[in-house]
């Protein structure tokens, strides 16, 4: 089954498997517009046996 054909429940389960950690940093000012590219860091899960520093498994925001 592909991602696009999956129902919302299956997508939530797949995302849960693909992400190890999400960090959202505090905004500098209250009421400031949310800047996800600057404040969110996603640590993607690395498959067993894969090199953690491989380009395809880098941290992304």
Short mmCIF file of N, CA and C in Angstrom, two decimals:
data_model
loop_
_atom_site.label_atom_id
_atom_site.label_comp_id
_atom_site.label_asym_id
_atom_site.label_seq_id
_atom_site.Cartn_x
_atom_site.Cartn_y
_atom_site.Cartn_z
N UNK A 1 0.84 -1.17 0.00
CA UNK A 1 0.00 0.00 0.00
C UNK A 1 0.89 1.24 0.00
N UNK A 2 0.58 2.21 -0.80
CA UNK A 2 1.37 3.44 -0.86
C UNK A 2 0.86 4.46 0.15
N UNK A 3 1.70 5.45 0.43
CA UNK A 3 1.36 6.51 1.36
C UNK A 3 0.06 7.20 0.95
N UNK A 4 -0.05 7.53 -0.33
CA UNK A 4 -1.22 8.28 -0.82
C UNK A 4 -2.52 7.48 -0.69
N UNK A 5 -2.45 6.19 -0.73
CA UNK A 5 -3.65 5.36 -0.64
C UNK A 5 -4.01 5.01 0.81
N UNK A 6 -3.10 5.29 1.75
CA UNK A 6 -3.32 4.92 3.15
C UNK A 6 -4.35 5.83 3.80
N UNK A 7 -5.12 5.26 4.74
CA UNK A 7 -6.07 6.07 5.50
C UNK A 7 -5.31 6.82 6.60
N UNK A 8 -5.92 7.83 7.22
CA UNK A 8 -5.22 8.63 8.24
C UNK A 8 -4.63 7.82 9.39
N UNK A 9 -5.33 6.79 9.84
CA UNK A 9 -4.81 5.96 10.93
C UNK A 9 -3.51 5.27 10.54
N UNK A 10 -3.46 4.69 9.35
CA UNK A 10 -2.25 4.02 8.89
C UNK A 10 -1.12 5.03 8.71
N UNK A 11 -1.41 6.21 8.20
CA UNK A 11 -0.38 7.25 8.05
C UNK A 11 0.21 7.63 9.41
N UNK A 12 -0.64 7.76 10.44
CA UNK A 12 -0.13 8.07 11.78
C UNK A 12 0.80 6.96 12.28
N UNK A 13 0.44 5.71 12.05
CA UNK A 13 1.27 4.59 12.48
C UNK A 13 2.60 4.57 11.74
N UNK A 14 2.58 4.85 10.44
CA UNK A 14 3.81 4.85 9.65
C UNK A 14 4.74 6.00 10.06
N UNK A 15 4.16 7.18 10.29
CA UNK A 15 4.97 8.32 10.74
C UNK A 15 5.60 8.01 12.09
N UNK A 16 4.84 7.37 12.98
CA UNK A 16 5.36 7.00 14.30
C UNK A 16 6.59 6.09 14.17
N UNK A 17 6.59 5.22 13.20
CA UNK A 17 7.73 4.33 12.97
C UNK A 17 8.92 5.06 12.33
N UNK A 18 8.64 6.09 11.56
CA UNK A 18 9.69 6.77 10.79
C UNK A 18 10.42 7.86 11.57
N UNK A 19 9.82 8.36 12.65
CA UNK A 19 10.42 9.46 13.40
C UNK A 19 10.82 9.00 14.80
N UNK A 20 12.07 9.31 15.18
CA UNK A 20 12.54 9.00 16.53
C UNK A 20 12.22 10.12 17.51
N UNK A 21 12.35 11.37 17.05
CA UNK A 21 12.20 12.49 17.98
C UNK A 21 11.84 13.76 17.22
N UNK A 22 11.04 14.62 17.84
CA UNK A 22 10.72 15.94 17.30
C UNK A 22 10.97 16.95 18.41
N UNK A 23 11.75 17.99 18.10
CA UNK A 23 12.04 19.05 19.07
C UNK A 23 11.53 20.36 18.50
N UNK A 24 10.73 21.07 19.28
CA UNK A 24 10.25 22.41 18.91
C UNK A 24 10.80 23.38 19.94
N UNK A 25 11.61 24.34 19.47
CA UNK A 25 12.20 25.31 20.38
C UNK A 25 11.24 26.46 20.65
N UNK A 26 11.46 27.12 21.75
CA UNK A 26 10.61 28.22 22.18
C UNK A 26 10.81 29.43 21.27
N UNK A 27 9.74 30.14 21.01
CA UNK A 27 9.79 31.36 20.20
C UNK A 27 10.50 32.46 20.98
N UNK A 28 11.14 33.36 20.25
CA UNK A 28 11.82 34.48 20.90
C UNK A 28 10.82 35.49 21.47
N UNK A 29 9.65 35.62 20.83
CA UNK A 29 8.65 36.56 21.30
C UNK A 29 7.28 35.90 21.35
N UNK A 30 6.50 36.26 22.33
CA UNK A 30 5.14 35.76 22.42
C UNK A 30 4.32 36.36 21.29
N UNK A 31 3.49 35.54 20.66
CA UNK A 31 2.63 36.00 19.58
C UNK A 31 3.31 36.08 18.24
N UNK A 32 4.58 35.71 18.18
CA UNK A 32 5.32 35.73 16.91
C UNK A 32 4.78 34.63 16.00
N UNK A 33 4.77 34.90 14.72
CA UNK A 33 4.32 33.91 13.75
C UNK A 33 5.21 32.66 13.83
N UNK A 34 4.60 31.48 13.73
CA UNK A 34 5.34 30.22 13.83
C UNK A 34 6.26 30.05 12.63
N UNK A 35 7.55 29.81 12.91
CA UNK A 35 8.56 29.61 11.87
C UNK A 35 9.09 28.18 12.00
N UNK A 36 8.36 27.25 11.40
CA UNK A 36 8.69 25.84 11.53
C UNK A 36 10.08 25.48 11.06
N UNK A 37 10.54 26.10 9.97
CA UNK A 37 11.87 25.78 9.45
C UNK A 37 12.97 26.13 10.43
N UNK A 38 12.74 27.11 11.28
CA UNK A 38 13.74 27.54 12.25
C UNK A 38 13.59 26.85 13.60
N UNK A 39 12.36 26.48 13.96
CA UNK A 39 12.10 26.01 15.32
C UNK A 39 11.88 24.52 15.48
N UNK A 40 11.68 23.79 14.39
CA UNK A 40 11.37 22.36 14.48
C UNK A 40 12.53 21.54 13.94
N UNK A 41 12.96 20.56 14.72
CA UNK A 41 13.98 19.61 14.28
C UNK A 41 13.40 18.20 14.39
N UNK A 42 13.45 17.46 13.30
CA UNK A 42 12.95 16.08 13.28
C UNK A 42 14.14 15.14 13.19
N UNK A 43 14.20 14.16 14.08
CA UNK A 43 15.23 13.12 14.01
C UNK A 43 14.55 11.89 13.43
N UNK A 44 14.93 11.55 12.21
CA UNK A 44 14.32 10.41 11.52
C UNK A 44 14.92 9.11 12.02
N UNK A 45 14.12 8.08 12.09
CA UNK A 45 14.58 6.75 12.50
C UNK A 45 15.55 6.21 11.45
N UNK A 46 16.54 5.47 11.90
CA UNK A 46 17.52 4.87 11.01
C UNK A 46 17.30 3.36 11.03
N UNK A 47 17.12 2.74 9.86
CA UNK A 47 16.92 1.29 9.82
C UNK A 47 18.10 0.53 10.42
N UNK A 48 17.82 -0.61 11.01
CA UNK A 48 18.88 -1.44 11.57
C UNK A 48 19.92 -1.75 10.51
N UNK A 49 21.19 -1.65 10.89
CA UNK A 49 22.29 -1.97 9.98
C UNK A 49 22.68 -0.81 9.08
N UNK A 50 21.93 0.28 9.08
CA UNK A 50 22.27 1.43 8.24
C UNK A 50 23.23 2.33 8.99
N UNK A 51 24.02 3.08 8.24
CA UNK A 51 24.95 4.04 8.82
C UNK A 51 24.14 5.25 9.30
N UNK A 52 24.18 5.60 10.60
CA UNK A 52 23.40 6.73 11.09
C UNK A 52 23.76 8.06 10.45
N UNK A 53 24.99 8.21 9.96
CA UNK A 53 25.42 9.47 9.37
C UNK A 53 25.26 9.50 7.87
N UNK A 54 24.61 8.50 7.29
CA UNK A 54 24.42 8.47 5.84
C UNK A 54 23.56 9.66 5.41
N UNK A 55 23.85 10.20 4.24
CA UNK A 55 23.14 11.39 3.74
C UNK A 55 21.64 11.19 3.71
N UNK A 56 21.20 10.01 3.40
CA UNK A 56 19.75 9.78 3.26
C UNK A 56 19.01 9.74 4.59
N UNK A 57 19.72 9.69 5.71
CA UNK A 57 19.09 9.63 7.03
C UNK A 57 19.47 10.83 7.89
N UNK A 58 19.58 12.00 7.29
CA UNK A 58 19.99 13.18 8.04
C UNK A 58 18.81 13.79 8.78
N UNK A 59 19.12 14.65 9.76
CA UNK A 59 18.05 15.36 10.47
C UNK A 59 17.49 16.42 9.53
N UNK A 60 16.21 16.62 9.64
CA UNK A 60 15.55 17.61 8.80
C UNK A 60 14.55 18.40 9.61
N UNK A 61 14.21 19.52 9.10
CA UNK A 61 13.20 20.34 9.76
C UNK A 61 11.98 20.43 8.89
#
